[in-house]
PDB file of C-alpha atoms and ligand atoms in Angstrom:
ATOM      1  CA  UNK A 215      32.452-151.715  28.789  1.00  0.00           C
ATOM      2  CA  UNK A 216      36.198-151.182  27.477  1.00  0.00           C
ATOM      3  CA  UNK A 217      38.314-154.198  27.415  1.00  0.00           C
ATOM      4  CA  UNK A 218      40.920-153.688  29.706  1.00  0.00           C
ATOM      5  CA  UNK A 219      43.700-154.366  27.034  1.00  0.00           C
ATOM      6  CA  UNK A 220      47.588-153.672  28.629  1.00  0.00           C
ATOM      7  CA  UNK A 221      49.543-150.426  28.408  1.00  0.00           C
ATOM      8  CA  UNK A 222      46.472-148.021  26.972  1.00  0.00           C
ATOM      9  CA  UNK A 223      46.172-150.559  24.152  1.00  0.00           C
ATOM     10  CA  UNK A 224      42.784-149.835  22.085  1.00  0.00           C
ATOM     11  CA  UNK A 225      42.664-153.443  20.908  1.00  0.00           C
ATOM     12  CA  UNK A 226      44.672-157.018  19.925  1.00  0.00           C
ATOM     13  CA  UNK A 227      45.045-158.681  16.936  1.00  0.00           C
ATOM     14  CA  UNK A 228      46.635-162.465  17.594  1.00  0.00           C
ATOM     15  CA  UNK A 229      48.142-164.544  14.991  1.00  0.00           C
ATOM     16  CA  UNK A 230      48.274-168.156  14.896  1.00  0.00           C
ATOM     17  CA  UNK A 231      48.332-170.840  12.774  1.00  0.00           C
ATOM     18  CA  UNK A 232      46.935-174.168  13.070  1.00  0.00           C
ATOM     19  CA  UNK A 233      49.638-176.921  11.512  1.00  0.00           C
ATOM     20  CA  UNK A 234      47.133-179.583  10.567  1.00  0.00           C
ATOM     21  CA  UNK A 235      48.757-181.400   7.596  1.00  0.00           C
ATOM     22  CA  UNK A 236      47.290-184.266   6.336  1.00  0.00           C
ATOM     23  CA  UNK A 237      45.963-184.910  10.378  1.00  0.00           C
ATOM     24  CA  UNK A 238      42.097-183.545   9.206  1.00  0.00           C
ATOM     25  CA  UNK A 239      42.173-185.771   6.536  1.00  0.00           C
ATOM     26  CA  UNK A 240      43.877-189.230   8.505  1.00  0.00           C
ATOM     27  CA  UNK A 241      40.989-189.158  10.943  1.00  0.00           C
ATOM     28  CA  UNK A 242      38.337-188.688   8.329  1.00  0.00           C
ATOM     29  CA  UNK A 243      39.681-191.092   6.442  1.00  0.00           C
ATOM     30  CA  UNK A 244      40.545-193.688   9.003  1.00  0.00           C
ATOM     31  CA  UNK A 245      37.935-196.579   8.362  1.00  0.00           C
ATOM     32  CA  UNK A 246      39.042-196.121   4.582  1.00  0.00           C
ATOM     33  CA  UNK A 247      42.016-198.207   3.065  1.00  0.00           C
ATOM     34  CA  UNK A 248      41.760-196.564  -0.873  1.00  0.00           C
ATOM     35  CA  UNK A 249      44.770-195.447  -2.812  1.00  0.00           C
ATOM     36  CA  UNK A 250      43.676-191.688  -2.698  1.00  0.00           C
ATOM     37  CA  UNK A 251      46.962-188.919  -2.542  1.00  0.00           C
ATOM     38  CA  UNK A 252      45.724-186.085  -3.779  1.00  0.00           C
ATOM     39  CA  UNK A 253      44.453-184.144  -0.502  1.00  0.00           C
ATOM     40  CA  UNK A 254      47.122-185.635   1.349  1.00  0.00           C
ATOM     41  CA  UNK A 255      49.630-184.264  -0.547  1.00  0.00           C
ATOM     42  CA  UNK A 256      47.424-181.413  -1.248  1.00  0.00           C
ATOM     43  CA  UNK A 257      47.896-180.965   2.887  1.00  0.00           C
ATOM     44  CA  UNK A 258      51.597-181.674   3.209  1.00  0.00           C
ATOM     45  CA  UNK A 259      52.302-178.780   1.099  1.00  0.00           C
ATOM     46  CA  UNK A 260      51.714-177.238   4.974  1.00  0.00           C
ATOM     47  CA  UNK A 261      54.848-179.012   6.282  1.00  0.00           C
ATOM     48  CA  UNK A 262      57.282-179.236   3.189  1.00  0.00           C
ATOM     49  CA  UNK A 263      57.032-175.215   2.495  1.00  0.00           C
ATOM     50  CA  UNK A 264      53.735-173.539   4.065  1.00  0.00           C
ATOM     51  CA  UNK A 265      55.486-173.338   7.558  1.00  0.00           C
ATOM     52  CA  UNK A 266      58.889-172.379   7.000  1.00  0.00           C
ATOM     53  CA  UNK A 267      57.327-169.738   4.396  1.00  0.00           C
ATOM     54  CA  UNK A 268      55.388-168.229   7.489  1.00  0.00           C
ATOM     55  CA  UNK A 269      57.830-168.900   9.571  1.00  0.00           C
ATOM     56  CA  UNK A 270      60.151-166.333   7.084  1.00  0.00           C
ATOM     57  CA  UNK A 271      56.929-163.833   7.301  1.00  0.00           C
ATOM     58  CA  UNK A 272      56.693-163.781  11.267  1.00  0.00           C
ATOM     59  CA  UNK A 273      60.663-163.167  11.314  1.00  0.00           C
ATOM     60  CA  UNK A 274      60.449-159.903   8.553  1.00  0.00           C
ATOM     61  CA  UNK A 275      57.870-158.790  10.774  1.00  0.00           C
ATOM     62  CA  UNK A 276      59.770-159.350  14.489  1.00  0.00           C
ATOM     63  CA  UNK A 277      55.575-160.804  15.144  1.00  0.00           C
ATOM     64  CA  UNK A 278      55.268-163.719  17.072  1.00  0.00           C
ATOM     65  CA  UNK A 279      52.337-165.798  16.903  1.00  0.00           C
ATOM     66  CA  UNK A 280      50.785-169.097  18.374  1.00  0.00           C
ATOM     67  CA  UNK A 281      50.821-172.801  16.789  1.00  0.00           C
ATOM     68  CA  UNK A 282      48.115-175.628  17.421  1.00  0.00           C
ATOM     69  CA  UNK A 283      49.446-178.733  16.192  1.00  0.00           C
ATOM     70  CA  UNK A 284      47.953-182.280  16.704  1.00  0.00           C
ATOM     71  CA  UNK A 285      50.443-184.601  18.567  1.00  0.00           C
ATOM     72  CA  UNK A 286      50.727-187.038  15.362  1.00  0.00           C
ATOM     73  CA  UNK A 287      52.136-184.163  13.553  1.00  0.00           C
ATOM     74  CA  UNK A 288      54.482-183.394  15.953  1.00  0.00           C
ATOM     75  CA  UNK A 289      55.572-186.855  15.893  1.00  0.00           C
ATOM     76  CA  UNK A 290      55.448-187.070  11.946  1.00  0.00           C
ATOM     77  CA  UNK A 291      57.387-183.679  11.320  1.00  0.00           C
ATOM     78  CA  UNK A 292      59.662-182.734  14.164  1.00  0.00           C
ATOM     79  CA  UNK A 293      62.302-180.658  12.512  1.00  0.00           C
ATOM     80  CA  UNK A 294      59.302-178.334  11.140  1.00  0.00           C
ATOM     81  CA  UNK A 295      57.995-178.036  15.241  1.00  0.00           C
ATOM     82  CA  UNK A 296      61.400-177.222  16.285  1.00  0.00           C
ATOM     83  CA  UNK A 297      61.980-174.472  14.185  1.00  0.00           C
ATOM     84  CA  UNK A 298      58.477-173.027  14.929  1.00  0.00           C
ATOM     85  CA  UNK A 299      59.515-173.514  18.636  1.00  0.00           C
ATOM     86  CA  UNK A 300      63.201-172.087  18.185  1.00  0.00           C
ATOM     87  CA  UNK A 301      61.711-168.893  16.114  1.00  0.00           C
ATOM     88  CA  UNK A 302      59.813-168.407  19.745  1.00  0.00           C
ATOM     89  CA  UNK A 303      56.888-168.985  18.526  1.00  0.00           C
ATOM     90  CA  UNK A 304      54.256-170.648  21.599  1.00  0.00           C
ATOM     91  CA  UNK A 305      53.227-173.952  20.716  1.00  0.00           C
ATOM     92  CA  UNK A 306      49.360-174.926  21.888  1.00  0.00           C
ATOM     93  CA  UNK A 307      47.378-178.478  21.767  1.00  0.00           C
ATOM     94  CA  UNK A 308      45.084-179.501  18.704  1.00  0.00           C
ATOM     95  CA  UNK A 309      44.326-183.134  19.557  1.00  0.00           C
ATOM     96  CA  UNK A 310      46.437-186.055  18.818  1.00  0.00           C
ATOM     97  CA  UNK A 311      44.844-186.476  15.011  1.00  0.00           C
ATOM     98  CA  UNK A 312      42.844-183.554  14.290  1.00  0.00           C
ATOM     99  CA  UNK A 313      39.784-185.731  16.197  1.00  0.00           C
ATOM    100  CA  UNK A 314      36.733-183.568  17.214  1.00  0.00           C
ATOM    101  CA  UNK A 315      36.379-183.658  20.918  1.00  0.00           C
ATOM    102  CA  UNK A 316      32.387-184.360  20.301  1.00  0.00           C
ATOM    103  CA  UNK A 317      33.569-188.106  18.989  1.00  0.00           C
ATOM    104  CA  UNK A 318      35.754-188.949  21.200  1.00  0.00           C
ATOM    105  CA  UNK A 319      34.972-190.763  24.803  1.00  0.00           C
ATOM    106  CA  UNK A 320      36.125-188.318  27.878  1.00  0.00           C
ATOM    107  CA  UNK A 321      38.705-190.910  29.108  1.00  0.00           C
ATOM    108  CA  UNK A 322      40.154-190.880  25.288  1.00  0.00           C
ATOM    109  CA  UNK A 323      39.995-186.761  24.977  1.00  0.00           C
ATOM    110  CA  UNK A 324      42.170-186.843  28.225  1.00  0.00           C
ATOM    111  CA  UNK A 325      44.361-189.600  27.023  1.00  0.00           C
ATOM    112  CA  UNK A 326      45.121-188.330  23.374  1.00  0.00           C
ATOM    113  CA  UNK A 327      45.385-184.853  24.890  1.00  0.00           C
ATOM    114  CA  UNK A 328      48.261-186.135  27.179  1.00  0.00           C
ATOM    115  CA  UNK A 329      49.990-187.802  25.005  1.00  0.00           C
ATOM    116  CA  UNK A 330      50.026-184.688  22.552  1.00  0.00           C
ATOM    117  CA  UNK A 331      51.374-182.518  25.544  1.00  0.00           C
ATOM    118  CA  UNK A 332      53.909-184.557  26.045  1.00  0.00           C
ATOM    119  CA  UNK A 333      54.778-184.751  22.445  1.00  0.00           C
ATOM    120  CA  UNK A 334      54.822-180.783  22.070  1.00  0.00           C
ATOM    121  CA  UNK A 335      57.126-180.711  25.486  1.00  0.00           C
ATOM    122  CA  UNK A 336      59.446-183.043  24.135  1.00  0.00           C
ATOM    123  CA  UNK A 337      60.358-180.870  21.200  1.00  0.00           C
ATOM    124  CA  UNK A 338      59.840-177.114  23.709  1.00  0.00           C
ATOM    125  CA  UNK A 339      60.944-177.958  26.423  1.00  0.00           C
ATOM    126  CA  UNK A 340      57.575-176.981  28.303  1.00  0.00           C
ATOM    127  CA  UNK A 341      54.154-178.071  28.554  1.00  0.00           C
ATOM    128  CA  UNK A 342      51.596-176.295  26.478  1.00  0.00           C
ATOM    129  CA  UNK A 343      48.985-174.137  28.637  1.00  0.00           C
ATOM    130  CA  UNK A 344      46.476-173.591  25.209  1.00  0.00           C
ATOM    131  CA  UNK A 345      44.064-175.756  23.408  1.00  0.00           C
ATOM    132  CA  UNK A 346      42.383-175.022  20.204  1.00  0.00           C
ATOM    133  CA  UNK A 347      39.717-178.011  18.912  1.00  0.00           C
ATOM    134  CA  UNK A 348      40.066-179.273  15.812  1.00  0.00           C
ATOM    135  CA  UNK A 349      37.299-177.427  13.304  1.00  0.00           C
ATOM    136  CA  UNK A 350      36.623-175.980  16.503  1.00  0.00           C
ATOM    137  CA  UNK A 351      33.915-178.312  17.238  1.00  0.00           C
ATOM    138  CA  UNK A 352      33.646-178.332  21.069  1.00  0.00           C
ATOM    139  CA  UNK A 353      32.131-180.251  23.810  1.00  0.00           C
ATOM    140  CA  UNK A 354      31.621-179.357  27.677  1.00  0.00           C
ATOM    141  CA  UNK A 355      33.493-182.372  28.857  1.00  0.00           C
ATOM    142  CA  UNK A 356      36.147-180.674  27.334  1.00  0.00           C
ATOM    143  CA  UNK A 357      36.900-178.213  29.990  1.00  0.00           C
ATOM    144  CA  UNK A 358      37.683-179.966  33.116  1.00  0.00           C
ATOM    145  CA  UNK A 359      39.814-182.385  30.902  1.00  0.00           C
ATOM    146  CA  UNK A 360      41.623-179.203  29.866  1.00  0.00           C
ATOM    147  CA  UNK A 361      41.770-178.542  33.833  1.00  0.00           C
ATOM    148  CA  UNK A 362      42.929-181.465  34.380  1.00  0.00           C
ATOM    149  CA  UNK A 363      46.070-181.191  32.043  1.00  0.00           C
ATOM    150  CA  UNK A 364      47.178-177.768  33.979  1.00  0.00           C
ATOM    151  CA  UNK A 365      45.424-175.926  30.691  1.00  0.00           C
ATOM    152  CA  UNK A 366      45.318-172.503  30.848  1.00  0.00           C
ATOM    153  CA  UNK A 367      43.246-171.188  27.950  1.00  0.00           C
ATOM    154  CA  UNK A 368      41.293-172.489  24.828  1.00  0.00           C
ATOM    155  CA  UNK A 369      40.507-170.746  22.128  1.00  0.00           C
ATOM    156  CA  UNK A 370      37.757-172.171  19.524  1.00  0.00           C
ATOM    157  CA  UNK A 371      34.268-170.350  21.084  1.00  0.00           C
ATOM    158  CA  UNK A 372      32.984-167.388  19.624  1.00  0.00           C
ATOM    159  CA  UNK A 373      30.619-166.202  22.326  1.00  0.00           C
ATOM    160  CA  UNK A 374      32.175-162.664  22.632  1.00  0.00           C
ATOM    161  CA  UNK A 375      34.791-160.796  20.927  1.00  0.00           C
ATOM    162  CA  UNK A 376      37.331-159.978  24.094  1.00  0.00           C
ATOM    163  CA  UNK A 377      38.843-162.777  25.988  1.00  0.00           C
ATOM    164  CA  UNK A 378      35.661-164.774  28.690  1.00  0.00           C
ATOM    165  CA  UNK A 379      36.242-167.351  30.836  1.00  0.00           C
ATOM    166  CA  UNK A 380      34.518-171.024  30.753  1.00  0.00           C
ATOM    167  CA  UNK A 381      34.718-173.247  33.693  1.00  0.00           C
ATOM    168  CA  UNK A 382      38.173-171.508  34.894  1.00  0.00           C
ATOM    169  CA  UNK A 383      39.388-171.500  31.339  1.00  0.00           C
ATOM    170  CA  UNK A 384      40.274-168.405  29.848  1.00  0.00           C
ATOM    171  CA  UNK A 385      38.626-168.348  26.612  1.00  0.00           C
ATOM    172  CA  UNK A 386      40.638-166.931  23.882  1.00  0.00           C
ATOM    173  CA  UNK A 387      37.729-166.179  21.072  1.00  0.00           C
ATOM    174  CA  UNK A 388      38.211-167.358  17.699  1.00  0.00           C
ATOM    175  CA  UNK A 389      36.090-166.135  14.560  1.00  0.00           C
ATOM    176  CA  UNK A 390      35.466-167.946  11.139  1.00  0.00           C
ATOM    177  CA  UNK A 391      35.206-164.259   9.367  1.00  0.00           C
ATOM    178  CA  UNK A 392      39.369-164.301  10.020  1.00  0.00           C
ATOM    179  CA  UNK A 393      40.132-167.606   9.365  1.00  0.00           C
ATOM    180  CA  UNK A 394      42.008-168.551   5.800  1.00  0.00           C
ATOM    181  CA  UNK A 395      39.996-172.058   5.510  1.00  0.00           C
ATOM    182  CA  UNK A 396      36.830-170.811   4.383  1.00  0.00           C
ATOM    183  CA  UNK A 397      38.222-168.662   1.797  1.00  0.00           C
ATOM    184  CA  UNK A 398      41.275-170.678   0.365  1.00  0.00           C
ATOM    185  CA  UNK A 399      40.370-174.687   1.057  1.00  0.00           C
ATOM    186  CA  UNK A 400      39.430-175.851  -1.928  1.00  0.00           C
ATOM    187  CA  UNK A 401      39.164-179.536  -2.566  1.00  0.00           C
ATOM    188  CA  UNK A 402      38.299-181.303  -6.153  1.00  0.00           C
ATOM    189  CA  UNK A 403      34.760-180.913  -6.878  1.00  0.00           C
ATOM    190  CA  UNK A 404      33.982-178.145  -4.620  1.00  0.00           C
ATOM    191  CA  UNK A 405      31.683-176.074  -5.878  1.00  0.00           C
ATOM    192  CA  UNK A 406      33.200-172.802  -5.476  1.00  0.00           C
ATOM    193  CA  UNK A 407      36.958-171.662  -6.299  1.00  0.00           C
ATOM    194  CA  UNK A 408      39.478-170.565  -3.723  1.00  0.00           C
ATOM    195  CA  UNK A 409      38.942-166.818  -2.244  1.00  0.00           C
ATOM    196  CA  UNK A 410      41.866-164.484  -4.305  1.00  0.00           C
ATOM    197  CA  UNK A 411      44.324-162.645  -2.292  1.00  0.00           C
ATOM    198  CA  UNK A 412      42.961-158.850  -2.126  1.00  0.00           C
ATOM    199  CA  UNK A 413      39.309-160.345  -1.429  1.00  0.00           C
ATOM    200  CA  UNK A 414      40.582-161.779   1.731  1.00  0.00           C
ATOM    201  CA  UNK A 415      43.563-159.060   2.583  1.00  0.00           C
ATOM    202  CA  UNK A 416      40.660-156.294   2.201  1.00  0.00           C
ATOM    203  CA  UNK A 417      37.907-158.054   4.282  1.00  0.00           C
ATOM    204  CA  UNK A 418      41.023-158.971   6.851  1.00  0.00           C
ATOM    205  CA  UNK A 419      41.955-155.496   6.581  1.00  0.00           C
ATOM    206  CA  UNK A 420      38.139-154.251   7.905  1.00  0.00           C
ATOM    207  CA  UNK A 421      37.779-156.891  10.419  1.00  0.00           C
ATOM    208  CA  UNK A 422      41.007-155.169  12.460  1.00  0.00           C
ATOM    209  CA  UNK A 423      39.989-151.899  11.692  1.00  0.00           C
ATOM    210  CA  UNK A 424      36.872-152.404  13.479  1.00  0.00           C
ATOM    211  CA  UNK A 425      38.966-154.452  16.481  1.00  0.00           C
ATOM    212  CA  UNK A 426      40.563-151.306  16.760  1.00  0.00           C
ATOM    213  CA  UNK A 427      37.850-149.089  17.068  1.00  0.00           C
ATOM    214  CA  UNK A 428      35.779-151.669  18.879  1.00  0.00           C
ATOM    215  CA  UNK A 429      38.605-152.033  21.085  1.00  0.00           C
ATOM    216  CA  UNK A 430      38.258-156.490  20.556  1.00  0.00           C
ATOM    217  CA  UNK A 431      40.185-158.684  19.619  1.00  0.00           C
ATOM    218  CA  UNK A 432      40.860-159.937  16.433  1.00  0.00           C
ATOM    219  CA  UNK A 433      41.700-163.699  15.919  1.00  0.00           C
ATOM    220  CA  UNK A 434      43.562-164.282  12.924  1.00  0.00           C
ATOM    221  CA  UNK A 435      43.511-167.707  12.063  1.00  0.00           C
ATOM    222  CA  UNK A 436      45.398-170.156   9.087  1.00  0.00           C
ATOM    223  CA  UNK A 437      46.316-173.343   8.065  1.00  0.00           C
ATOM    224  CA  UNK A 438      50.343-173.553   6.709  1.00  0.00           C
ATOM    225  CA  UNK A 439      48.930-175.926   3.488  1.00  0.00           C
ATOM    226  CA  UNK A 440      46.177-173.068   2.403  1.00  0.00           C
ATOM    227  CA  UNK A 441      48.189-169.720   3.490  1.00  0.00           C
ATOM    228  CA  UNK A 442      51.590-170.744   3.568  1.00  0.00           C
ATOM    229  CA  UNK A 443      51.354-170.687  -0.411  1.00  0.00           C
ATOM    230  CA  UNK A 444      53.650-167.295  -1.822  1.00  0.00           C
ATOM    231  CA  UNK A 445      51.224-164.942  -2.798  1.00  0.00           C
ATOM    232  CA  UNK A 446      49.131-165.373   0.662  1.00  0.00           C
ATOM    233  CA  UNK A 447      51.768-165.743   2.379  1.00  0.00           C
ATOM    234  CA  UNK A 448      52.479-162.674   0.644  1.00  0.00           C
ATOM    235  CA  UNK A 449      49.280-160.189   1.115  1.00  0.00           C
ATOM    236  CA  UNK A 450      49.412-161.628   5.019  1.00  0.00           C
ATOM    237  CA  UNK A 451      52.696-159.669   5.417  1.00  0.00           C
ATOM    238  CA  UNK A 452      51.441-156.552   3.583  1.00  0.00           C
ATOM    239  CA  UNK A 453      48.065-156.904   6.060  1.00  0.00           C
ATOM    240  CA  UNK A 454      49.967-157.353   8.727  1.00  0.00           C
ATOM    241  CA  UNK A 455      52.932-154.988   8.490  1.00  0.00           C
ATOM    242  CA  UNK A 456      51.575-151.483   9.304  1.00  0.00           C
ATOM    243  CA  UNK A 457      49.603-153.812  12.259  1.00  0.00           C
ATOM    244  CA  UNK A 458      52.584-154.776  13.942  1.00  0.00           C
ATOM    245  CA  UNK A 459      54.047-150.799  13.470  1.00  0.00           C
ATOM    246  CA  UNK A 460      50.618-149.215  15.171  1.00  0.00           C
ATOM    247  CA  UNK A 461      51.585-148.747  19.160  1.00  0.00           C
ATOM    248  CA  UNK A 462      47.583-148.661  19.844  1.00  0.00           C
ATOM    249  CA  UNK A 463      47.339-152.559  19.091  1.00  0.00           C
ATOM    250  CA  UNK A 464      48.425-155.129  21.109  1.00  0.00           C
ATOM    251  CA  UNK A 465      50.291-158.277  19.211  1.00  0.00           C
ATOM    252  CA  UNK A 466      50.547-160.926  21.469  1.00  0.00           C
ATOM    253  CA  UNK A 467      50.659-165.042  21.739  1.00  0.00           C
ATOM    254  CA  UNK A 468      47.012-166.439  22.390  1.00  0.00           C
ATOM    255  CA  UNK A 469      48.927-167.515  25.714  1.00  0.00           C
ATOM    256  CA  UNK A 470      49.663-163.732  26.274  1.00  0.00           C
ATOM    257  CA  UNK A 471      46.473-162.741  26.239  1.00  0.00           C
ATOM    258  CA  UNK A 472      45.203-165.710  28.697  1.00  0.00           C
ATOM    259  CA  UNK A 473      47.739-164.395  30.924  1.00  0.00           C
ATOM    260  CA  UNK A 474      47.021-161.110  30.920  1.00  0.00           C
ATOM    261  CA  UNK A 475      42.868-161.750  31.099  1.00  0.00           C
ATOM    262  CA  UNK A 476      41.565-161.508  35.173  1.00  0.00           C
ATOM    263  CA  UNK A 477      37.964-160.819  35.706  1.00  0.00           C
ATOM    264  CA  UNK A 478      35.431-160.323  33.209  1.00  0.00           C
ATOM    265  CA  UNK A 479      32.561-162.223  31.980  1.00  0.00           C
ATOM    266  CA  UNK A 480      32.053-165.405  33.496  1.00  0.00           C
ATOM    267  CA  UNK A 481      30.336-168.984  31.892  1.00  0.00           C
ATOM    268  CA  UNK A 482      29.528-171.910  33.941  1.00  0.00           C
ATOM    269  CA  UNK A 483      29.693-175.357  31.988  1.00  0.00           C
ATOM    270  CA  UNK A 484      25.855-175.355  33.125  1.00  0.00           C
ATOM    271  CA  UNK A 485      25.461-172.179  31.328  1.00  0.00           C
ATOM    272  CA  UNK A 486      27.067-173.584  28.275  1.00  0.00           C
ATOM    273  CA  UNK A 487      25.122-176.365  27.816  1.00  0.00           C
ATOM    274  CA  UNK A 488      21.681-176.047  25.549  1.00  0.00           C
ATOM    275  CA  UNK A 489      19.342-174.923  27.427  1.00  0.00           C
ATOM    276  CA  UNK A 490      17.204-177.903  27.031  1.00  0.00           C
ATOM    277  CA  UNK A 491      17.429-181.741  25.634  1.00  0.00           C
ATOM    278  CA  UNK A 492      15.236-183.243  22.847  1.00  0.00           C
TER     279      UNK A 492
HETATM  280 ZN1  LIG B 649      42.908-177.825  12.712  1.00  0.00          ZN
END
């Protein structure tokens, strides 16, 4: 069945960007008290350039896309947030410190989540209606914490490639195919180099080619401290360009798309769970 996209629409492709900055790296790192910089100023590359370089992309291209940030960031770089938020752009939860829902108690998920909402408000003005989990790892109890919260959407499943619904949340699908962090994170002693530009602009390039003749969505996905760097930063506006020009796709906010999504497939949290326990 077609995806009933708006306006005769054949398909979406939805930008966002998830500004982690050194957050990933805090919580993994939290029992440790060593005298390691490197990947944490490896990460804040993201908020002393990546971001206002794809900030300066969005604005050539008139595009406005969707930022997950963790709370502490918001906290930590707050002239970086309010530009994303002046530019337009929607700003969405990501937990307080990049912590995986899975490790965290429910009354803590609820609490952190909060607290993050409030921090993205106090910089927007309004309270965030999105929720993407950090590495995307998820957890049932997540959704009626999410309900809770007056949460609208999330988007970090991958069950279907149109917009589903969990629980009464509108699930936004995300994919790892166009996401930047398997191709450009590269961290000393991993055993693989970083992705080059035209591999990932070409395989980008396919992926909303088929969205368009699939009539999906495609989920574009990256990280200000891997893309934000020129020459991605770069190849994502040549990608993008002739996108936002074609009046048969759709551009929207992740938050657009919730909106816009009535009906369709439906998953109960019973559903979602595996189907049986060791
Ligand atoms: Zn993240």
């Amino acid at each position: 069945m077609t995806y009933p996209w708006p306006d005769g629409k054949r398909a979406a492709v939805c930008f966002t960007f998830d500004f982690d900055g050194e957050s990933p790296y805090l919580w993994r790192s939290r029992d440790s008290h060593g005298q390691a910089v490197g990947e944490l100023e490896q990460r804040r590359y993201g908020p002393n350039r990546g971001v206002s370089n794809l900030l300066s992309m969005l604005d050539n291209l008139k595009l406005t896309a969707t930022a997950f940030i963790p709370g502490w960031i918001a906290h930590e770089y707050p002239d970086q947030v309010t530009s994303i938020a002046h530019q337009g752009h929607e700003l969405a939860l990501h937990g307080w410190c990049h912590e995986p829902p899975t490790h965290l108690p429910v009354d803590d998920l609820r609490r952190t989540l909060d607290r993050a909402a409030d921090e993205l408000a106090g910089i927007s003005g309004t309270r965030p209606v999105g929720y993407r989990s950090p590495s995307w790892d998820m957890s049932v109890a997540v959704f009626p914490v999410l309900r809770s919260l007056g949460v609208t959407y999330d988007s970090s499943l991958m069950g279907d490639d149109r917009p589903y619904e969990v629980d009464g949340v509108v699930e936004v699908p995300v994919d790892w195919v166009t996401d930047d962090a398997p191709y450009y994170r590269y961290v000393a002693g991993d055993p693989r180099p970083p992705a080059t530009v035209p591999e990932v602009r070409q395989g980008w390039r396919a992926e909303i080619a088929a969205a368009k003749k699939h009539g999906t969505l495609c989920m574009i996905t990256v990280h200000p401290w891997l893309s934000g760097r020129p020459a991605r930063v770069d190849a994502l506006e040549e990608l993008l360009a002739p996108v936002v020009e074609d009046t048969e796709l759709w551009c929207p906010t992740a938050g657009e798309i919730a909106a816009h999504h009535t009906g369709g497939r439906k998953v109960s949290l019973a559903k979602l769970r595996r189907p049986f326990h060791d």
